[in-house]
Amino acid sequence: MVMDNNSQNQPSRDWPSAPSGSNQPLRPKPTVFSQPPRPQPPTPPVNQTKPAAPSYPTAPSMTKSVIPPGTVTPALSVPSPSLPADRQAPRPPMPSIPPAPPRPSMPSMLSVPPPAPRAPVIPTPPISPSASMARQLPPMPPLNLPTSQLGGPQEPREIPKPIAAPSRVSMSELSPKKPITKFLNTLLIGLVVVGGIGSLTYFVILPTFFGAKTGTPAPVVSVKHSSFFVNPAAASAEIKVPTLSALDITTSLQNEAFKQLADQQIKEVVVSDKNGQVDFNKFLTALAPALSAINLSSALESDFTGFMYYDSNGVWPGYVGKLKANVDANAVKQALMQLSSATNLDGLYLASPGIFQPFKDGQYKNYATRYSAGSKTGASLNYAIIGDYLVISTSFSGFKAVLPLLGL
């Protein structure tokens, strides 16, 4: 046991021993190392005498020794100080101290456990190339060669017969036959025979003896146009309509109306289709279907003259037709009275005229007229029979302006 410098400088002392018969444990006496005595300073003389301090025995000099492990250190007897006998306590018996276990050495602490034993390697015999190929390739099936190739007789083999496909049964065989089926078949065959005989007779036999009848198509009557204006208008134009329908006629007239003229002027318009001038009766009934009930074709000629009147309120179309010879004008006036109950006359206009009022009788100069005013400004449906002409105008201003062009 090694002591540090501080422990060496401390004075050594003896511990009192416990009296016999006591249960108190004895403290072991610490190991004291010998050291040279320190010089004591001189004590000054004192007049008062003090009791002398008790003297302790000086620890014997000891040398440093190493106690081997497992050695039991005997109890050290510590001299008790000089005390009176009545004050000294009995010392307890010294207990036995078990030996300390040996300390593990450094190599044993850092030792690494040995590796686990490996499994023994079983040597395998070498495999020849022929054996490896025999292991990889499956066994070959026996060859059934003819007797001439094998050089010996061979047992005959039984040739398998092909399996016949199952026969199909038609639906006619499954369904029961009815007597009516034979009757229908007979009737159908009879009709085919009769039709063939009739066609042969009509197309072959009859034309051979009586000659073929050829139908003549109805001739297309072309209307020759001649203007009814004795005085020329400010402008003239010709429009061609694809079909004689209200939509095509109105669209063609609207496109022509965009070509403006000065106010209070009239443009003559010729309406034709692929066959020439359009028939007046077909033209009016296409624009106003209500006129088809009057049947004006028997009273008016096919030719007519159309016009457009321009003013600040818009463009107003009008039409002039001519009565046929020997036609009573009063009868035509009476037939035109049916327009009073007509409700669909908007097709005569290029734009909506609004709501019409009932027809009324009117008069311009010496000519009797009939008119129905619309809710749109300038819209007024006027018609009159003056001499041999039927004048229809969608504006009263246009009606008055067209009469001088007719020489009226």
mmCIF file of C-alpha atoms in Angstrom:
data_model
loop_
_atom_site.group_PDB
_atom_site.id
_atom_site.type_symbol
_atom_site.label_atom_id
_atom_site.label_comp_id
_atom_site.label_asym_id
_atom_site.label_seq_id
_atom_site.Cartn_x
_atom_site.Cartn_y
_atom_site.Cartn_z
ATOM 1 C CA MET A 1 0.000 0.000 0.000
ATOM 2 C CA VAL A 2 1.452 3.350 -1.039
ATOM 3 C CA MET A 3 0.732 6.561 0.804
ATOM 4 C CA ASP A 4 0.819 10.004 -0.751
ATOM 5 C CA ASN A 5 2.980 12.834 0.534
ATOM 6 C CA ASN A 6 0.224 14.327 2.669
ATOM 7 C CA SER A 7 -0.261 11.065 4.504
ATOM 8 C CA GLN A 8 3.437 10.805 5.129
ATOM 9 C CA ASN A 9 3.536 14.212 6.766
ATOM 10 C CA GLN A 10 0.809 13.298 9.275
ATOM 11 C CA PRO A 11 2.034 12.044 12.662
ATOM 12 C CA SER A 12 1.311 8.392 13.408
ATOM 13 C CA ARG A 13 -0.864 7.407 16.331
ATOM 14 C CA ASP A 14 -1.890 4.162 18.007
ATOM 15 C CA TRP A 15 -5.543 3.240 18.416
ATOM 16 C CA PRO A 16 -6.822 1.920 21.716
ATOM 17 C CA SER A 17 -7.731 -1.735 21.819
ATOM 18 C CA ALA A 18 -11.221 -2.763 22.809
ATOM 19 C CA PRO A 19 -11.573 -4.450 26.161
ATOM 20 C CA SER A 20 -12.255 -8.149 26.190
ATOM 21 C CA GLY A 21 -15.853 -9.232 26.215
ATOM 22 C CA SER A 22 -17.267 -6.212 24.297
ATOM 23 C CA ASN A 23 -19.167 -6.486 20.993
ATOM 24 C CA GLN A 24 -17.605 -3.450 19.412
ATOM 25 C CA PRO A 25 -15.484 -4.204 16.317
ATOM 26 C CA LEU A 26 -11.868 -3.330 16.382
ATOM 27 C CA ARG A 27 -10.497 -0.970 13.861
ATOM 28 C CA PRO A 28 -7.369 -2.149 12.168
ATOM 29 C CA LYS A 29 -4.330 -0.108 12.812
ATOM 30 C CA PRO A 30 -3.327 1.791 9.697
ATOM 31 C CA THR A 31 0.001 1.171 8.165
ATOM 32 C CA VAL A 32 2.425 3.865 9.289
ATOM 33 C CA PHE A 33 5.531 4.673 7.392
ATOM 34 C CA SER A 34 8.647 5.814 9.195
ATOM 35 C CA GLN A 35 9.627 9.407 8.741
ATOM 36 C CA PRO A 36 12.300 11.539 10.273
ATOM 37 C CA PRO A 37 11.207 13.636 13.214
ATOM 38 C CA ARG A 38 10.515 17.267 12.576
ATOM 39 C CA PRO A 39 12.558 19.805 14.486
ATOM 40 C CA GLN A 40 10.478 21.475 17.162
ATOM 41 C CA PRO A 41 10.824 25.180 17.825
ATOM 42 C CA PRO A 42 12.192 26.094 21.223
ATOM 43 C CA THR A 43 9.607 26.425 23.914
ATOM 44 C CA PRO A 44 9.724 29.737 25.728
ATOM 45 C CA PRO A 45 9.963 29.535 29.455
ATOM 46 C CA VAL A 46 6.666 29.790 31.236
ATOM 47 C CA ASN A 47 6.338 30.694 34.844
ATOM 48 C CA GLN A 48 3.119 28.624 35.224
ATOM 49 C CA THR A 49 3.733 24.993 35.159
ATOM 50 C CA LYS A 50 1.447 22.922 32.928
ATOM 51 C CA PRO A 51 0.858 19.235 33.086
ATOM 52 C CA ALA A 52 3.006 17.287 30.783
ATOM 53 C CA ALA A 53 1.326 15.913 27.667
ATOM 54 C CA PRO A 54 0.952 12.188 27.480
ATOM 55 C CA SER A 55 3.649 10.480 25.616
ATOM 56 C CA TYR A 56 2.759 8.084 22.799
ATOM 57 C CA PRO A 57 5.010 5.407 21.557
ATOM 58 C CA THR A 58 6.715 6.131 18.339
ATOM 59 C CA ALA A 59 5.684 3.881 15.463
ATOM 60 C CA PRO A 60 8.400 1.545 14.467
ATOM 61 C CA SER A 61 9.966 2.005 11.126
ATOM 62 C CA MET A 62 8.404 -0.129 8.460
ATOM 63 C CA THR A 63 9.462 -0.903 5.010
ATOM 64 C CA LYS A 64 7.097 -1.011 2.023
ATOM 65 C CA SER A 65 6.011 -4.556 1.435
ATOM 66 C CA VAL A 66 3.605 -6.161 -0.980
ATOM 67 C CA ILE A 67 1.049 -8.478 0.545
ATOM 68 C CA PRO A 68 0.274 -11.351 -1.807
ATOM 69 C CA PRO A 69 -3.402 -11.902 -2.657
ATOM 70 C CA GLY A 70 -5.246 -14.372 -0.472
ATOM 71 C CA THR A 71 -3.123 -13.698 2.638
ATOM 72 C CA VAL A 72 -5.067 -13.011 5.829
ATOM 73 C CA THR A 73 -3.744 -10.010 7.624
ATOM 74 C CA PRO A 74 -3.647 -10.632 11.380
ATOM 75 C CA ALA A 75 -5.275 -8.190 13.653
ATOM 76 C CA LEU A 76 -3.038 -5.470 14.831
ATOM 77 C CA SER A 77 -2.826 -4.787 18.453
ATOM 78 C CA VAL A 78 -3.041 -1.132 19.218
ATOM 79 C CA PRO A 79 -1.697 -0.139 22.575
ATOM 80 C CA SER A 80 -4.207 1.674 24.597
ATOM 81 C CA PRO A 81 -3.345 5.046 25.983
ATOM 82 C CA SER A 82 -2.420 5.337 29.541
ATOM 83 C CA LEU A 83 -5.861 5.675 31.151
ATOM 84 C CA PRO A 84 -7.001 4.751 34.561
ATOM 85 C CA ALA A 85 -8.006 1.121 34.955
ATOM 86 C CA ASP A 86 -11.588 1.923 35.881
ATOM 87 C CA ARG A 87 -12.120 3.817 32.626
ATOM 88 C CA GLN A 88 -10.733 1.243 30.239
ATOM 89 C CA ALA A 89 -13.426 -0.718 28.331
ATOM 90 C CA PRO A 90 -12.995 -4.352 27.468
ATOM 91 C CA ARG A 91 -11.943 -5.052 23.913
ATOM 92 C CA PRO A 92 -14.222 -7.127 21.591
ATOM 93 C CA PRO A 93 -12.830 -10.146 19.801
ATOM 94 C CA MET A 94 -11.311 -9.496 16.426
ATOM 95 C CA PRO A 95 -13.585 -10.746 13.584
ATOM 96 C CA SER A 96 -12.104 -12.865 10.863
ATOM 97 C CA ILE A 97 -11.841 -11.212 7.458
ATOM 98 C CA PRO A 98 -12.458 -13.484 4.444
ATOM 99 C CA PRO A 99 -9.717 -13.564 1.856
ATOM 100 C CA ALA A 100 -10.147 -11.270 -1.150
ATOM 101 C CA PRO A 101 -10.818 -12.945 -4.514
ATOM 102 C CA PRO A 102 -7.930 -12.907 -6.960
ATOM 103 C CA ARG A 103 -7.992 -10.117 -9.520
ATOM 104 C CA PRO A 104 -8.273 -11.095 -13.180
ATOM 105 C CA SER A 105 -5.195 -10.566 -15.228
ATOM 106 C CA MET A 106 -5.164 -8.130 -18.142
ATOM 107 C CA PRO A 107 -4.780 -10.755 -20.894
ATOM 108 C CA SER A 108 -7.834 -12.660 -19.666
ATOM 109 C CA MET A 109 -9.986 -9.504 -19.787
ATOM 110 C CA LEU A 110 -9.012 -8.627 -23.319
ATOM 111 C CA SER A 111 -9.041 -12.137 -24.669
ATOM 112 C CA VAL A 112 -11.260 -12.848 -27.743
ATOM 113 C CA PRO A 113 -13.321 -16.059 -27.799
ATOM 114 C CA PRO A 114 -12.037 -18.571 -30.319
ATOM 115 C CA PRO A 115 -13.954 -18.859 -33.623
ATOM 116 C CA ALA A 116 -16.623 -21.487 -34.023
ATOM 117 C CA PRO A 117 -15.509 -24.615 -35.790
ATOM 118 C CA ARG A 118 -16.437 -24.813 -39.464
ATOM 119 C CA ALA A 119 -18.384 -27.634 -41.028
ATOM 120 C CA PRO A 120 -16.203 -30.212 -42.669
ATOM 121 C CA VAL A 121 -15.977 -29.996 -46.470
ATOM 122 C CA ILE A 122 -17.158 -33.181 -48.136
ATOM 123 C CA PRO A 123 -15.260 -33.773 -51.356
ATOM 124 C CA THR A 124 -17.372 -34.536 -54.444
ATOM 125 C CA PRO A 125 -16.175 -36.864 -57.136
ATOM 126 C CA PRO A 126 -15.489 -35.231 -60.544
ATOM 127 C CA ILE A 127 -18.262 -35.481 -63.128
ATOM 128 C CA SER A 128 -17.275 -36.499 -66.602
ATOM 129 C CA PRO A 129 -18.685 -34.559 -69.645
ATOM 130 C CA SER A 130 -20.571 -37.619 -70.809
ATOM 131 C CA ALA A 131 -22.234 -38.010 -67.423
ATOM 132 C CA SER A 132 -23.213 -34.301 -67.344
ATOM 133 C CA MET A 133 -24.753 -34.541 -70.820
ATOM 134 C CA ALA A 134 -26.587 -37.697 -69.817
ATOM 135 C CA ARG A 135 -27.924 -35.852 -66.803
ATOM 136 C CA GLN A 136 -29.115 -32.866 -68.832
ATOM 137 C CA LEU A 137 -30.647 -34.656 -71.844
ATOM 138 C CA PRO A 138 -33.884 -36.623 -71.337
ATOM 139 C CA PRO A 139 -33.945 -40.238 -72.448
ATOM 140 C CA MET A 140 -34.729 -40.745 -76.116
ATOM 141 C CA PRO A 141 -37.937 -42.634 -76.892
ATOM 142 C CA PRO A 142 -37.578 -45.841 -78.837
ATOM 143 C CA LEU A 143 -37.754 -45.444 -82.605
ATOM 144 C CA ASN A 144 -40.376 -47.444 -84.452
ATOM 145 C CA LEU A 145 -38.562 -48.046 -87.693
ATOM 146 C CA PRO A 146 -39.796 -50.333 -90.444
ATOM 147 C CA THR A 147 -38.561 -53.902 -90.618
ATOM 148 C CA SER A 148 -36.452 -53.179 -93.687
ATOM 149 C CA GLN A 149 -34.412 -50.576 -91.764
ATOM 150 C CA LEU A 150 -34.008 -52.561 -88.552
ATOM 151 C CA GLY A 151 -33.168 -55.724 -90.452
ATOM 152 C CA GLY A 152 -35.615 -57.973 -88.640
ATOM 153 C CA PRO A 153 -39.309 -58.635 -88.132
ATOM 154 C CA GLN A 154 -41.395 -56.130 -86.209
ATOM 155 C CA GLU A 155 -44.673 -56.551 -84.434
ATOM 156 C CA PRO A 156 -47.626 -54.949 -86.265
ATOM 157 C CA ARG A 157 -49.048 -51.801 -84.688
ATOM 158 C CA GLU A 158 -52.734 -50.980 -84.502
ATOM 159 C CA ILE A 159 -53.526 -47.776 -86.393
ATOM 160 C CA PRO A 160 -56.054 -45.607 -84.473
ATOM 161 C CA LYS A 161 -59.225 -44.837 -86.358
ATOM 162 C CA PRO A 162 -60.301 -41.160 -86.732
ATOM 163 C CA ILE A 163 -63.171 -40.045 -84.573
ATOM 164 C CA ALA A 164 -66.154 -38.986 -86.619
ATOM 165 C CA ALA A 165 -67.525 -35.479 -85.983
ATOM 166 C CA PRO A 166 -70.927 -35.335 -84.300
ATOM 167 C CA SER A 167 -73.746 -34.856 -86.731
ATOM 168 C CA ARG A 168 -75.625 -31.565 -86.587
ATOM 169 C CA VAL A 169 -79.363 -31.468 -86.586
ATOM 170 C CA SER A 170 -80.983 -28.570 -88.413
ATOM 171 C CA MET A 171 -83.703 -26.487 -86.819
ATOM 172 C CA SER A 172 -86.146 -27.622 -89.483
ATOM 173 C CA GLU A 173 -85.754 -31.225 -88.342
ATOM 174 C CA LEU A 174 -86.294 -30.292 -84.711
ATOM 175 C CA SER A 175 -89.305 -28.064 -85.310
ATOM 176 C CA PRO A 176 -92.503 -29.868 -86.200
ATOM 177 C CA LYS A 177 -93.733 -29.360 -89.744
ATOM 178 C CA LYS A 178 -97.082 -27.719 -90.051
ATOM 179 C CA PRO A 179 -99.497 -28.110 -92.923
ATOM 180 C CA ILE A 180 -99.640 -24.346 -93.429
ATOM 181 C CA THR A 181 -95.979 -24.248 -94.473
ATOM 182 C CA LYS A 182 -96.665 -26.255 -97.623
ATOM 183 C CA PHE A 183 -99.557 -23.977 -98.491
ATOM 184 C CA LEU A 184 -97.411 -20.833 -98.156
ATOM 185 C CA ASN A 185 -94.656 -22.320 -100.274
ATOM 186 C CA THR A 186 -97.130 -23.260 -102.987
ATOM 187 C CA LEU A 187 -98.705 -19.803 -102.917
ATOM 188 C CA LEU A 188 -95.318 -18.065 -103.169
ATOM 189 C CA ILE A 189 -94.265 -20.166 -106.131
ATOM 190 C CA GLY A 190 -97.566 -19.451 -107.872
ATOM 191 C CA LEU A 191 -97.184 -15.681 -107.410
ATOM 192 C CA VAL A 192 -93.685 -15.735 -108.836
ATOM 193 C CA VAL A 193 -94.851 -17.673 -111.903
ATOM 194 C CA VAL A 194 -97.832 -15.385 -112.502
ATOM 195 C CA GLY A 195 -95.675 -12.257 -112.099
ATOM 196 C CA GLY A 196 -93.124 -13.565 -114.564
ATOM 197 C CA ILE A 197 -95.794 -14.343 -117.161
ATOM 198 C CA GLY A 198 -97.368 -10.906 -116.742
ATOM 199 C CA SER A 199 -94.040 -9.099 -117.111
ATOM 200 C CA LEU A 200 -93.209 -11.103 -120.228
ATOM 201 C CA THR A 201 -96.576 -10.286 -121.753
ATOM 202 C CA TYR A 202 -96.420 -6.553 -120.967
ATOM 203 C CA PHE A 203 -92.810 -5.837 -121.904
ATOM 204 C CA VAL A 204 -92.262 -8.332 -124.760
ATOM 205 C CA ILE A 205 -95.442 -9.667 -126.356
ATOM 206 C CA LEU A 206 -97.606 -6.531 -126.371
ATOM 207 C CA PRO A 207 -94.921 -4.152 -127.735
ATOM 208 C CA THR A 208 -94.192 -6.660 -130.494
ATOM 209 C CA PHE A 209 -97.756 -6.661 -131.846
ATOM 210 C CA PHE A 210 -99.120 -3.275 -130.777
ATOM 211 C CA GLY A 211 -96.025 -1.097 -130.446
ATOM 212 C CA ALA A 212 -94.578 0.504 -127.326
ATOM 213 C CA LYS A 213 -96.356 3.431 -125.708
ATOM 214 C CA THR A 214 -93.994 6.269 -124.914
ATOM 215 C CA GLY A 215 -95.144 8.906 -122.427
ATOM 216 C CA THR A 216 -94.454 12.537 -123.284
ATOM 217 C CA PRO A 217 -93.205 14.644 -120.379
ATOM 218 C CA ALA A 218 -95.102 17.804 -119.581
ATOM 219 C CA PRO A 219 -93.508 20.721 -121.350
ATOM 220 C CA VAL A 220 -91.900 23.393 -119.211
ATOM 221 C CA VAL A 221 -93.770 26.594 -119.896
ATOM 222 C CA SER A 222 -91.379 29.489 -119.873
ATOM 223 C CA VAL A 223 -92.784 32.895 -119.070
ATOM 224 C CA LYS A 224 -91.708 35.631 -121.371
ATOM 225 C CA HIS A 225 -91.134 38.757 -119.326
ATOM 226 C CA SER A 226 -92.208 42.179 -120.471
ATOM 227 C CA SER A 227 -92.166 45.126 -118.096
ATOM 228 C CA PHE A 228 -95.484 46.812 -117.379
ATOM 229 C CA PHE A 229 -93.762 50.140 -116.727
ATOM 230 C CA VAL A 230 -94.343 52.610 -119.499
ATOM 231 C CA ASN A 231 -91.968 55.003 -117.772
ATOM 232 C CA PRO A 232 -88.552 53.693 -116.701
ATOM 233 C CA ALA A 233 -87.707 53.330 -113.012
ATOM 234 C CA ALA A 234 -84.666 54.896 -111.348
ATOM 235 C CA ALA A 235 -82.864 51.504 -111.404
ATOM 236 C CA SER A 236 -83.498 47.906 -112.377
ATOM 237 C CA ALA A 237 -82.125 44.540 -111.218
ATOM 238 C CA GLU A 238 -82.640 40.840 -111.819
ATOM 239 C CA ILE A 239 -82.456 38.225 -109.102
ATOM 240 C CA LYS A 240 -82.400 34.454 -109.514
ATOM 241 C CA VAL A 241 -83.817 32.295 -106.771
ATOM 242 C CA PRO A 242 -82.473 28.733 -106.236
ATOM 243 C CA THR A 243 -85.916 27.372 -105.369
ATOM 244 C CA LEU A 244 -89.373 28.814 -105.322
ATOM 245 C CA SER A 245 -89.614 28.939 -101.526
ATOM 246 C CA ALA A 246 -90.356 31.809 -99.172
ATOM 247 C CA LEU A 247 -86.888 31.609 -97.608
ATOM 248 C CA ASP A 248 -84.983 31.747 -100.900
ATOM 249 C CA ILE A 249 -87.185 34.511 -102.330
ATOM 250 C CA THR A 250 -86.974 36.690 -99.197
ATOM 251 C CA THR A 251 -83.218 36.199 -98.890
ATOM 252 C CA SER A 252 -82.647 37.192 -102.527
ATOM 253 C CA LEU A 253 -84.805 40.301 -102.152
ATOM 254 C CA GLN A 254 -83.036 41.324 -98.937
ATOM 255 C CA ASN A 255 -79.634 41.048 -100.606
ATOM 256 C CA GLU A 256 -80.814 43.303 -103.408
ATOM 257 C CA ALA A 257 -82.355 45.776 -100.949
ATOM 258 C CA PHE A 258 -78.900 46.498 -99.474
ATOM 259 C CA LYS A 259 -78.051 48.261 -102.734
ATOM 260 C CA GLN A 260 -79.465 51.573 -101.632
ATOM 261 C CA LEU A 261 -81.172 54.227 -103.713
ATOM 262 C CA ALA A 262 -82.202 57.739 -102.859
ATOM 263 C CA ASP A 263 -85.393 58.220 -100.927
ATOM 264 C CA GLN A 264 -88.702 58.128 -102.840
ATOM 265 C CA GLN A 265 -87.152 56.235 -105.729
ATOM 266 C CA ILE A 266 -88.224 52.907 -107.257
ATOM 267 C CA LYS A 267 -86.085 50.016 -108.502
ATOM 268 C CA GLU A 268 -87.604 47.521 -110.930
ATOM 269 C CA VAL A 269 -86.856 43.884 -109.972
ATOM 270 C CA VAL A 270 -87.111 40.876 -112.301
ATOM 271 C CA VAL A 271 -87.473 37.557 -110.428
ATOM 272 C CA SER A 272 -86.450 34.399 -112.298
ATOM 273 C CA ASP A 273 -85.298 30.843 -111.666
ATOM 274 C CA LYS A 274 -83.557 28.235 -113.825
ATOM 275 C CA ASN A 275 -86.570 28.144 -116.188
ATOM 276 C CA GLY A 276 -86.850 31.922 -116.639
ATOM 277 C CA GLN A 277 -89.448 34.340 -115.304
ATOM 278 C CA VAL A 278 -91.251 33.029 -112.211
ATOM 279 C CA ASP A 279 -95.025 32.468 -112.460
ATOM 280 C CA PHE A 280 -96.910 35.230 -110.623
ATOM 281 C CA ASN A 281 -99.466 32.971 -108.917
ATOM 282 C CA LYS A 282 -96.749 30.557 -107.634
ATOM 283 C CA PHE A 283 -94.673 33.507 -106.497
ATOM 284 C CA LEU A 284 -97.495 35.060 -104.423
ATOM 285 C CA THR A 285 -98.624 31.779 -102.841
ATOM 286 C CA ALA A 286 -95.011 31.007 -101.842
ATOM 287 C CA LEU A 287 -94.743 34.323 -99.967
ATOM 288 C CA ALA A 288 -98.323 34.409 -98.623
ATOM 289 C CA PRO A 289 -99.929 30.938 -98.432
ATOM 290 C CA ALA A 290 -103.293 32.574 -97.625
ATOM 291 C CA LEU A 291 -103.537 33.679 -101.274
ATOM 292 C CA SER A 292 -103.696 30.063 -102.476
ATOM 293 C CA ALA A 293 -107.401 29.963 -101.548
ATOM 294 C CA ILE A 294 -108.198 32.763 -104.026
ATOM 295 C CA ASN A 295 -106.820 30.887 -107.078
ATOM 296 C CA LEU A 296 -105.511 33.945 -108.901
ATOM 297 C CA SER A 297 -103.985 31.796 -111.656
ATOM 298 C CA SER A 298 -107.300 31.745 -113.520
ATOM 299 C CA ALA A 299 -107.601 35.549 -113.409
ATOM 300 C CA LEU A 300 -104.024 36.811 -113.787
ATOM 301 C CA GLU A 301 -101.326 36.281 -116.375
ATOM 302 C CA SER A 302 -98.101 34.501 -115.450
ATOM 303 C CA ASP A 303 -95.876 37.513 -116.064
ATOM 304 C CA PHE A 304 -95.561 40.292 -113.461
ATOM 305 C CA THR A 305 -93.373 43.271 -112.605
ATOM 306 C CA GLY A 306 -91.726 43.624 -109.208
ATOM 307 C CA PHE A 307 -90.368 46.801 -107.645
ATOM 308 C CA MET A 308 -88.796 48.213 -104.451
ATOM 309 C CA TYR A 309 -89.617 51.600 -102.983
ATOM 310 C CA TYR A 310 -86.947 53.355 -100.874
ATOM 311 C CA ASP A 311 -87.699 55.937 -98.182
ATOM 312 C CA SER A 312 -86.440 56.919 -94.736
ATOM 313 C CA ASN A 313 -88.455 54.139 -93.059
ATOM 314 C CA GLY A 314 -86.952 51.297 -95.085
ATOM 315 C CA VAL A 315 -87.313 49.368 -98.329
ATOM 316 C CA TRP A 316 -90.831 48.321 -99.330
ATOM 317 C CA PRO A 317 -91.425 45.724 -102.073
ATOM 318 C CA GLY A 318 -94.453 45.745 -104.409
ATOM 319 C CA TYR A 319 -95.811 43.759 -107.385
ATOM 320 C CA VAL A 320 -97.948 44.510 -110.460
ATOM 321 C CA GLY A 321 -99.958 41.810 -112.261
ATOM 322 C CA LYS A 322 -102.203 41.984 -115.318
ATOM 323 C CA LEU A 323 -105.713 40.608 -115.667
ATOM 324 C CA LYS A 324 -106.378 38.128 -118.402
ATOM 325 C CA ALA A 325 -108.630 39.104 -121.277
ATOM 326 C CA ASN A 326 -112.370 38.718 -120.733
ATOM 327 C CA VAL A 327 -111.955 38.586 -116.931
ATOM 328 C CA ASP A 328 -114.485 40.531 -114.859
ATOM 329 C CA ALA A 329 -112.635 42.993 -112.624
ATOM 330 C CA ASN A 330 -115.495 43.070 -110.099
ATOM 331 C CA ALA A 331 -115.263 39.285 -109.701
ATOM 332 C CA VAL A 332 -111.565 39.605 -108.920
ATOM 333 C CA LYS A 333 -112.300 42.353 -106.370
ATOM 334 C CA GLN A 334 -114.829 40.109 -104.696
ATOM 335 C CA ALA A 335 -112.328 37.252 -104.528
ATOM 336 C CA LEU A 336 -109.699 39.512 -102.977
ATOM 337 C CA MET A 337 -112.087 40.281 -100.133
ATOM 338 C CA GLN A 338 -110.920 36.976 -98.602
ATOM 339 C CA LEU A 339 -107.706 38.754 -97.619
ATOM 340 C CA SER A 340 -109.683 40.446 -94.858
ATOM 341 C CA SER A 341 -109.650 37.173 -92.903
ATOM 342 C CA ALA A 342 -106.027 36.296 -93.777
ATOM 343 C CA THR A 343 -103.658 36.243 -90.803
ATOM 344 C CA ASN A 344 -100.305 35.393 -92.386
ATOM 345 C CA LEU A 345 -99.271 38.124 -94.788
ATOM 346 C CA ASP A 346 -95.872 38.953 -93.243
ATOM 347 C CA GLY A 347 -94.067 37.065 -96.040
ATOM 348 C CA LEU A 348 -94.735 39.941 -98.422
ATOM 349 C CA TYR A 349 -92.388 42.150 -96.339
ATOM 350 C CA LEU A 350 -88.604 42.113 -96.038
ATOM 351 C CA ALA A 351 -88.877 42.745 -92.276
ATOM 352 C CA SER A 352 -91.619 42.234 -89.730
ATOM 353 C CA PRO A 353 -94.374 44.852 -90.214
ATOM 354 C CA GLY A 354 -95.756 44.336 -86.730
ATOM 355 C CA ILE A 355 -99.434 43.748 -85.969
ATOM 356 C CA PHE A 356 -101.939 44.464 -88.745
ATOM 357 C CA GLN A 357 -105.245 46.210 -88.286
ATOM 358 C CA PRO A 358 -108.377 44.976 -90.084
ATOM 359 C CA PHE A 359 -108.655 45.823 -93.774
ATOM 360 C CA LYS A 360 -110.427 49.044 -94.621
ATOM 361 C CA ASP A 361 -111.708 50.666 -97.801
ATOM 362 C CA GLY A 362 -109.695 53.593 -99.119
ATOM 363 C CA GLN A 363 -109.447 55.828 -102.127
ATOM 364 C CA TYR A 364 -106.583 57.445 -103.988
ATOM 365 C CA LYS A 365 -107.535 59.886 -106.705
ATOM 366 C CA ASN A 366 -110.422 58.147 -108.447
ATOM 367 C CA TYR A 367 -109.272 54.599 -107.601
ATOM 368 C CA ALA A 368 -110.871 52.520 -104.879
ATOM 369 C CA THR A 369 -108.353 50.736 -102.660
ATOM 370 C CA ARG A 370 -108.180 48.336 -99.692
ATOM 371 C CA TYR A 371 -105.498 48.634 -97.022
ATOM 372 C CA SER A 372 -104.386 47.317 -93.616
ATOM 373 C CA ALA A 373 -101.935 49.384 -91.594
ATOM 374 C CA GLY A 374 -99.179 47.665 -89.618
ATOM 375 C CA SER A 375 -97.784 48.707 -86.254
ATOM 376 C CA LYS A 376 -94.353 49.473 -87.771
ATOM 377 C CA THR A 377 -93.952 52.987 -89.144
ATOM 378 C CA GLY A 378 -94.484 53.051 -92.931
ATOM 379 C CA ALA A 379 -95.883 49.500 -93.121
ATOM 380 C CA SER A 380 -99.274 49.377 -94.831
ATOM 381 C CA LEU A 381 -100.553 46.622 -97.140
ATOM 382 C CA ASN A 382 -102.461 48.217 -100.052
ATOM 383 C CA TYR A 383 -104.019 46.649 -103.152
ATOM 384 C CA ALA A 384 -106.307 47.927 -105.922
ATOM 385 C CA ILE A 385 -107.503 46.934 -109.404
ATOM 386 C CA ILE A 386 -106.878 49.879 -111.681
ATOM 387 C CA GLY A 387 -107.751 49.257 -115.315
ATOM 388 C CA ASP A 388 -106.170 45.918 -116.288
ATOM 389 C CA TYR A 389 -103.613 45.889 -113.479
ATOM 390 C CA LEU A 390 -103.601 44.455 -109.971
ATOM 391 C CA VAL A 391 -101.285 46.668 -107.917
ATOM 392 C CA ILE A 392 -99.994 45.357 -104.562
ATOM 393 C CA SER A 393 -97.688 47.482 -102.383
ATOM 394 C CA THR A 394 -96.408 47.037 -98.831
ATOM 395 C CA SER A 395 -96.319 50.820 -98.344
ATOM 396 C CA PHE A 396 -98.868 53.481 -99.162
ATOM 397 C CA SER A 397 -96.082 55.825 -100.292
ATOM 398 C CA GLY A 398 -94.820 53.149 -102.682
ATOM 399 C CA PHE A 399 -98.356 52.587 -103.969
ATOM 400 C CA LYS A 400 -98.653 56.241 -104.902
ATOM 401 C CA ALA A 401 -95.151 56.374 -106.461
ATOM 402 C CA VAL A 402 -95.603 53.359 -108.773
ATOM 403 C CA LEU A 403 -98.784 54.545 -110.486
ATOM 404 C CA PRO A 404 -97.016 57.183 -112.681
ATOM 405 C CA LEU A 405 -94.633 54.463 -113.947
ATOM 406 C CA LEU A 406 -97.709 52.514 -115.142
ATOM 407 C CA GLY A 407 -99.005 55.607 -116.957
ATOM 408 C CA LEU A 408 -101.870 56.023 -114.504
#
